[in-house]
Structures are given as C-alpha cells and as structure tokens.
mmCIF file with all atom_site columns, C-alpha atoms in Angstrom:
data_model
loop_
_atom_site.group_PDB
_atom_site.id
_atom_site.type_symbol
_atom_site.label_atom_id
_atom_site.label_alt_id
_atom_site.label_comp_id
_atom_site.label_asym_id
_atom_site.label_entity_id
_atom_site.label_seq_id
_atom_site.pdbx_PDB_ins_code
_atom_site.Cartn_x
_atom_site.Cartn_y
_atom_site.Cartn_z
_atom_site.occupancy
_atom_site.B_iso_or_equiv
_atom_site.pdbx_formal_charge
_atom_site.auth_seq_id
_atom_site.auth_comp_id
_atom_site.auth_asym_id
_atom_site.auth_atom_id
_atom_site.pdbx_PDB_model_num
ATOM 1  C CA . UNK O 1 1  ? 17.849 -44.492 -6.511 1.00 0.00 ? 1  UNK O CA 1
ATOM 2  C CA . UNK O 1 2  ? 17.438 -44.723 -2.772 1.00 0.00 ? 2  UNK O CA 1
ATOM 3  C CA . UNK O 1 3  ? 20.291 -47.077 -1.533 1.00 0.00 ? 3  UNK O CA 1
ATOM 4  C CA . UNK O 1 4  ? 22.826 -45.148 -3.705 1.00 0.00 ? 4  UNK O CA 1
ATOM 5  C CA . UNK O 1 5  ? 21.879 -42.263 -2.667 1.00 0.00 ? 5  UNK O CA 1
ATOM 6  C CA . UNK O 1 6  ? 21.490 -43.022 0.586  1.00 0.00 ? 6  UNK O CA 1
ATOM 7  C CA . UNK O 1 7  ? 25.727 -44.625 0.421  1.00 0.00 ? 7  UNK O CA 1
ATOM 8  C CA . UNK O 1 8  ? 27.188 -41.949 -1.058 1.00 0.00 ? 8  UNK O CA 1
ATOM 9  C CA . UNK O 1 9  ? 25.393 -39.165 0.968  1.00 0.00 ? 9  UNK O CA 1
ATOM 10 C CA . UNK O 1 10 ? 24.594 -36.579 -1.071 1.00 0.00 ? 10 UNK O CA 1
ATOM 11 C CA . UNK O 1 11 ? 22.546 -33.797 -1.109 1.00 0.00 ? 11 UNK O CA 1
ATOM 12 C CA . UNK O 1 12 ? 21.191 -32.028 1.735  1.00 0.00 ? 12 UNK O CA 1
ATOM 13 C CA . UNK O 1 13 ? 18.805 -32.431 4.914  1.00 0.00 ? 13 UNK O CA 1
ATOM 14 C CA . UNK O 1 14 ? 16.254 -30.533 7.155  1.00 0.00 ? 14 UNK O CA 1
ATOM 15 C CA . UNK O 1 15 ? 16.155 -32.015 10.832 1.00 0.00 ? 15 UNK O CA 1
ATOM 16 C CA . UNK O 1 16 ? 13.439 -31.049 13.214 1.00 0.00 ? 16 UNK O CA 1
ATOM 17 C CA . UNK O 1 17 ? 14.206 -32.548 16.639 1.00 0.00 ? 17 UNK O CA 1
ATOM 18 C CA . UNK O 1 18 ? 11.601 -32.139 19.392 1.00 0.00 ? 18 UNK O CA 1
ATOM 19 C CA . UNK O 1 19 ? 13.340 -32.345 22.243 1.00 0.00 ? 19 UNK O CA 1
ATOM 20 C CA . UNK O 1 20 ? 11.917 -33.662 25.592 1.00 0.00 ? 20 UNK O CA 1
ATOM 21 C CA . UNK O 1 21 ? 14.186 -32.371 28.352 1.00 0.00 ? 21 UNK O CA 1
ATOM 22 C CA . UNK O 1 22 ? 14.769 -29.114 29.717 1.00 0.00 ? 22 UNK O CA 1
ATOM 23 C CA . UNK O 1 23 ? 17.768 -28.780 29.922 1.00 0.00 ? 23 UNK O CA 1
ATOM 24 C CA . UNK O 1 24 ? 19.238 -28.075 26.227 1.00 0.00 ? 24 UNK O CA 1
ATOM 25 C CA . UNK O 1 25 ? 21.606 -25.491 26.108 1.00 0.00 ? 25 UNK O CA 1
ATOM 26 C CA . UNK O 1 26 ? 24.414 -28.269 26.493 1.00 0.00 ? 26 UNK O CA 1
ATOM 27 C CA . UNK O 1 27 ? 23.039 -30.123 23.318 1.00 0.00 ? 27 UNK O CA 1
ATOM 28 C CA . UNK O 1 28 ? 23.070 -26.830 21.139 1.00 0.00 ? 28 UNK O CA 1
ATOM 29 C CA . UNK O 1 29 ? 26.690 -25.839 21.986 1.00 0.00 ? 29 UNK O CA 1
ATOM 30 C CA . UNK O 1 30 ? 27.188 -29.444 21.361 1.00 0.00 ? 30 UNK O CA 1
ATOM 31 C CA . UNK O 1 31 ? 25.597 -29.496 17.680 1.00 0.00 ? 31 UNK O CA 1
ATOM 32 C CA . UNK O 1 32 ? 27.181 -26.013 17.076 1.00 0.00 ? 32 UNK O CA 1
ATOM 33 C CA . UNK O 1 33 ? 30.842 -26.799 18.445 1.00 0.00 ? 33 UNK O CA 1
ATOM 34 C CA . UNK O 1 34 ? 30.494 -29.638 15.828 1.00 0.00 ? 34 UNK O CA 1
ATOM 35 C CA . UNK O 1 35 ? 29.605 -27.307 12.906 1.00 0.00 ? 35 UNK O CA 1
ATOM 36 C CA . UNK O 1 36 ? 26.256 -27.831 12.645 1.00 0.00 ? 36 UNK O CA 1
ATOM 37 C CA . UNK O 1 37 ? 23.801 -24.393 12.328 1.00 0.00 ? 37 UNK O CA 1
ATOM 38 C CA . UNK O 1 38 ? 21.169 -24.423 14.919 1.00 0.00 ? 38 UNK O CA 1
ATOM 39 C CA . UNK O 1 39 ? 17.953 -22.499 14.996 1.00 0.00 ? 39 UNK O CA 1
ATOM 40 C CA . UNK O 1 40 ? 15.984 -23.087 18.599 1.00 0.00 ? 40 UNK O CA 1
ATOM 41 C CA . UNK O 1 41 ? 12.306 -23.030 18.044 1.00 0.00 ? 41 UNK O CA 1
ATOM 42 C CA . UNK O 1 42 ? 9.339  -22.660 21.085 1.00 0.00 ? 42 UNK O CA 1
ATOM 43 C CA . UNK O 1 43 ? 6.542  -25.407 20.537 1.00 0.00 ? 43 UNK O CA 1
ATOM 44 C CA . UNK O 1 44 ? 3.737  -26.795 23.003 1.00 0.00 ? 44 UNK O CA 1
ATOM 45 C CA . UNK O 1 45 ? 2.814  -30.156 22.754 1.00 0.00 ? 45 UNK O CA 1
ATOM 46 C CA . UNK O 1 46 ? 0.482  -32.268 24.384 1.00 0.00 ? 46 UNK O CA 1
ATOM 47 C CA . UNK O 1 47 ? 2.931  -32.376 27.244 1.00 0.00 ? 47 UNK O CA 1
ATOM 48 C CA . UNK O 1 48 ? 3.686  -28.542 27.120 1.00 0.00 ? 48 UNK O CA 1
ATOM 49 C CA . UNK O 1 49 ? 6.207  -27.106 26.282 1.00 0.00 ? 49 UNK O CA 1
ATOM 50 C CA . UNK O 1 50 ? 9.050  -28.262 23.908 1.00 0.00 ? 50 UNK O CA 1
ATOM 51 C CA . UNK O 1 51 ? 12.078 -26.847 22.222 1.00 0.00 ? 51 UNK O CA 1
ATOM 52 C CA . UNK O 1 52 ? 12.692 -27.756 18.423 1.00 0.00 ? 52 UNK O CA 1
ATOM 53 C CA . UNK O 1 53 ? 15.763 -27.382 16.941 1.00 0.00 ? 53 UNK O CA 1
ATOM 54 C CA . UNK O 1 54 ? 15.889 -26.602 13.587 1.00 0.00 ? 54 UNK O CA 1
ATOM 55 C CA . UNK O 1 55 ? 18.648 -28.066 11.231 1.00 0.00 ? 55 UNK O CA 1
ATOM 56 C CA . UNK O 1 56 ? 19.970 -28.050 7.709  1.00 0.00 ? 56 UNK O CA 1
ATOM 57 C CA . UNK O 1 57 ? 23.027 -30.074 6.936  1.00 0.00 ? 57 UNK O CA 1
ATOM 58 C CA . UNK O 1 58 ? 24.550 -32.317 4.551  1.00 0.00 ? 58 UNK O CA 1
ATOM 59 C CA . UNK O 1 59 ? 23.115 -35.748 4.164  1.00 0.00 ? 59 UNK O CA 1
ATOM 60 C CA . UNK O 1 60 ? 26.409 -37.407 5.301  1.00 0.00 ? 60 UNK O CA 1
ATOM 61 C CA . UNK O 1 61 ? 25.851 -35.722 8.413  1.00 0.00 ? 61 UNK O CA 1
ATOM 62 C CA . UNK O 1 62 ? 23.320 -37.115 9.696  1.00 0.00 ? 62 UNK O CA 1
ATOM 63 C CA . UNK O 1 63 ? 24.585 -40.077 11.684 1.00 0.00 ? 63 UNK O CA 1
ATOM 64 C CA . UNK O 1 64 ? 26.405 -37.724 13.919 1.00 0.00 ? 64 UNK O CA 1
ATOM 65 C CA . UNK O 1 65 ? 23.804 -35.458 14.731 1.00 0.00 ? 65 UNK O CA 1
ATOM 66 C CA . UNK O 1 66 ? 21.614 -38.505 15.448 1.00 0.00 ? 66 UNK O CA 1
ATOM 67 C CA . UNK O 1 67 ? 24.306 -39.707 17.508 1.00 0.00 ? 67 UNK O CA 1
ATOM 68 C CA . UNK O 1 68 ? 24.870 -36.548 19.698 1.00 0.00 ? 68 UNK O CA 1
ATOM 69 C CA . UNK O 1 69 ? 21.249 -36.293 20.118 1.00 0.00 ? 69 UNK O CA 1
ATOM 70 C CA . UNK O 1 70 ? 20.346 -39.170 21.618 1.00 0.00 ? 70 UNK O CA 1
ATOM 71 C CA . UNK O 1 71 ? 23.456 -38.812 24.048 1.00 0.00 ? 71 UNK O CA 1
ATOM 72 C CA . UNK O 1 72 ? 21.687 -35.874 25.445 1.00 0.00 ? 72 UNK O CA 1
ATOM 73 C CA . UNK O 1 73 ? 17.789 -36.488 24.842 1.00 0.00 ? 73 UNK O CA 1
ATOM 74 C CA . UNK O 1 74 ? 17.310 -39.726 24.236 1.00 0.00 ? 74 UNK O CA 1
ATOM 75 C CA . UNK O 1 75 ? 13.851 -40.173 23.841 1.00 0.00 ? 75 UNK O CA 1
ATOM 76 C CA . UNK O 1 76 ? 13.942 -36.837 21.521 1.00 0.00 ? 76 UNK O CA 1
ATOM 77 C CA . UNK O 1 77 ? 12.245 -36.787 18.286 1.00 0.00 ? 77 UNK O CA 1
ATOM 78 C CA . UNK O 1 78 ? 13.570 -36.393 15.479 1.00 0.00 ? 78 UNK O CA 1
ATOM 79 C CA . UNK O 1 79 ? 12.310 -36.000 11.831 1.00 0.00 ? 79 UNK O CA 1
ATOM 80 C CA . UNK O 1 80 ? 14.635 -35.216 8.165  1.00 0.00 ? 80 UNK O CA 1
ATOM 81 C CA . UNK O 1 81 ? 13.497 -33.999 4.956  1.00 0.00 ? 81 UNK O CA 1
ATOM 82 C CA . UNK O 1 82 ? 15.256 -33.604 1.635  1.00 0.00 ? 82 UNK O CA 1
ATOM 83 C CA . UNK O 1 83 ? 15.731 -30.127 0.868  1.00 0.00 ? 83 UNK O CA 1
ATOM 84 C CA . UNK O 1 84 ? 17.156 -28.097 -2.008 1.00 0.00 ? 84 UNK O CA 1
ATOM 85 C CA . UNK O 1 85 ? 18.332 -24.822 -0.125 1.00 0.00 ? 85 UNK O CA 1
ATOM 86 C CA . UNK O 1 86 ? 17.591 -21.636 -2.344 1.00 0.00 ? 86 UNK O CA 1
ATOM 87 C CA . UNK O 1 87 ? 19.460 -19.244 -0.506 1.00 0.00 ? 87 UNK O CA 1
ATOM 88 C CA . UNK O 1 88 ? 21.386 -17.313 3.128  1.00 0.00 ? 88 UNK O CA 1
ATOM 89 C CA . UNK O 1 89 ? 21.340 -19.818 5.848  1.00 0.00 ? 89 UNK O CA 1
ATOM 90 C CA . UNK O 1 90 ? 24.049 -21.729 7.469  1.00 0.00 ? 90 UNK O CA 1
ATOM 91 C CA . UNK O 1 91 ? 25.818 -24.683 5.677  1.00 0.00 ? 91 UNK O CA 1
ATOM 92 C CA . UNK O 1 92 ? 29.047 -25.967 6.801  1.00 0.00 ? 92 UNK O CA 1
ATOM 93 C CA . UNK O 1 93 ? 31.117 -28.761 6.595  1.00 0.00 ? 93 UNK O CA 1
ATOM 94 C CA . UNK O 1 94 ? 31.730 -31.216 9.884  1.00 0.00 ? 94 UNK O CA 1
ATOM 95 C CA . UNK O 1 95 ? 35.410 -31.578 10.181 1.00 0.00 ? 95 UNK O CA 1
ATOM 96 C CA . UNK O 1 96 ? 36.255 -34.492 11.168 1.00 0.00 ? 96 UNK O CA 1
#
C-alpha cells in the first residue's frame, strides 16, 4: 500500500506552497530551471498577503522541490495531494 508506494514513487502530486517571503521570483526560476511547471497564485492570509505556487509533478519529485524550497523560504508551507491529471497542463520529467 503506502510504504511501497511511497519507495517506488509513482504516480503523481499537487503541491501548494504558501510562501512567506517577498521576494520569490528567484524560487520560481529556480523550480522552473529544474523542470518543474509553476503556476503563481495571489492569497491573503492572516498576515496579508502571500504568494502560492501551484505544482503538479511526479511523486519522485518531491524531495527536490521540498529541498529547493526550503533553501529559499524556509518557513514556507507546503501541502501535496494525490492527483490523477485528466488533461493540458504541464508535466515533465526532472533530469537529473
């Protein structure tokens, strides 16, 4: 079930990360240089204003984007769903 699944990484993910800095456009190139597809989001929190990024990938992914995440924000928020994409969008392989 869960522990295979979650060692042989398959299927694919939605990340919402709630960023808390202002500064972001240096984290998007980042995610994007590294093949990831990006979709920048306005949201106000009980702090104000956020950005949320927006991200579907592939499961085995998701190390790296948590890991170039937290380089830039890290006290950013991030949450992943299990999705089963239906259609358009951007998927694409990290080359490593």
């Amino acid at each position: 079930g869960i522990t295979i699944e979650g060692k042989i990484a398959l299927g694919n993910l939605s990340a919402q990360v709630v960023l808390k800095t202002d500064e972001n456009k240096e984290l998007i190139d980042t995610l994007r240089d590294n093949g990831f597809g990006v979709t920048v989001l306005e949201g106000k929190g009980k702090e104000g204003k956020r950005e949320i990024l927006s991200i579907a990938m592939n499961r085995k992914d998701l190390d790296t984007l948590r890991t170039l995440v937290i380089q830039f924000d890290p006290k950013a928020f991030i949450t992943v769903n299990s999705i089963n994409p239906v259609g358009g969008g951007f998927f694409s392989a990290i080359k490593k």
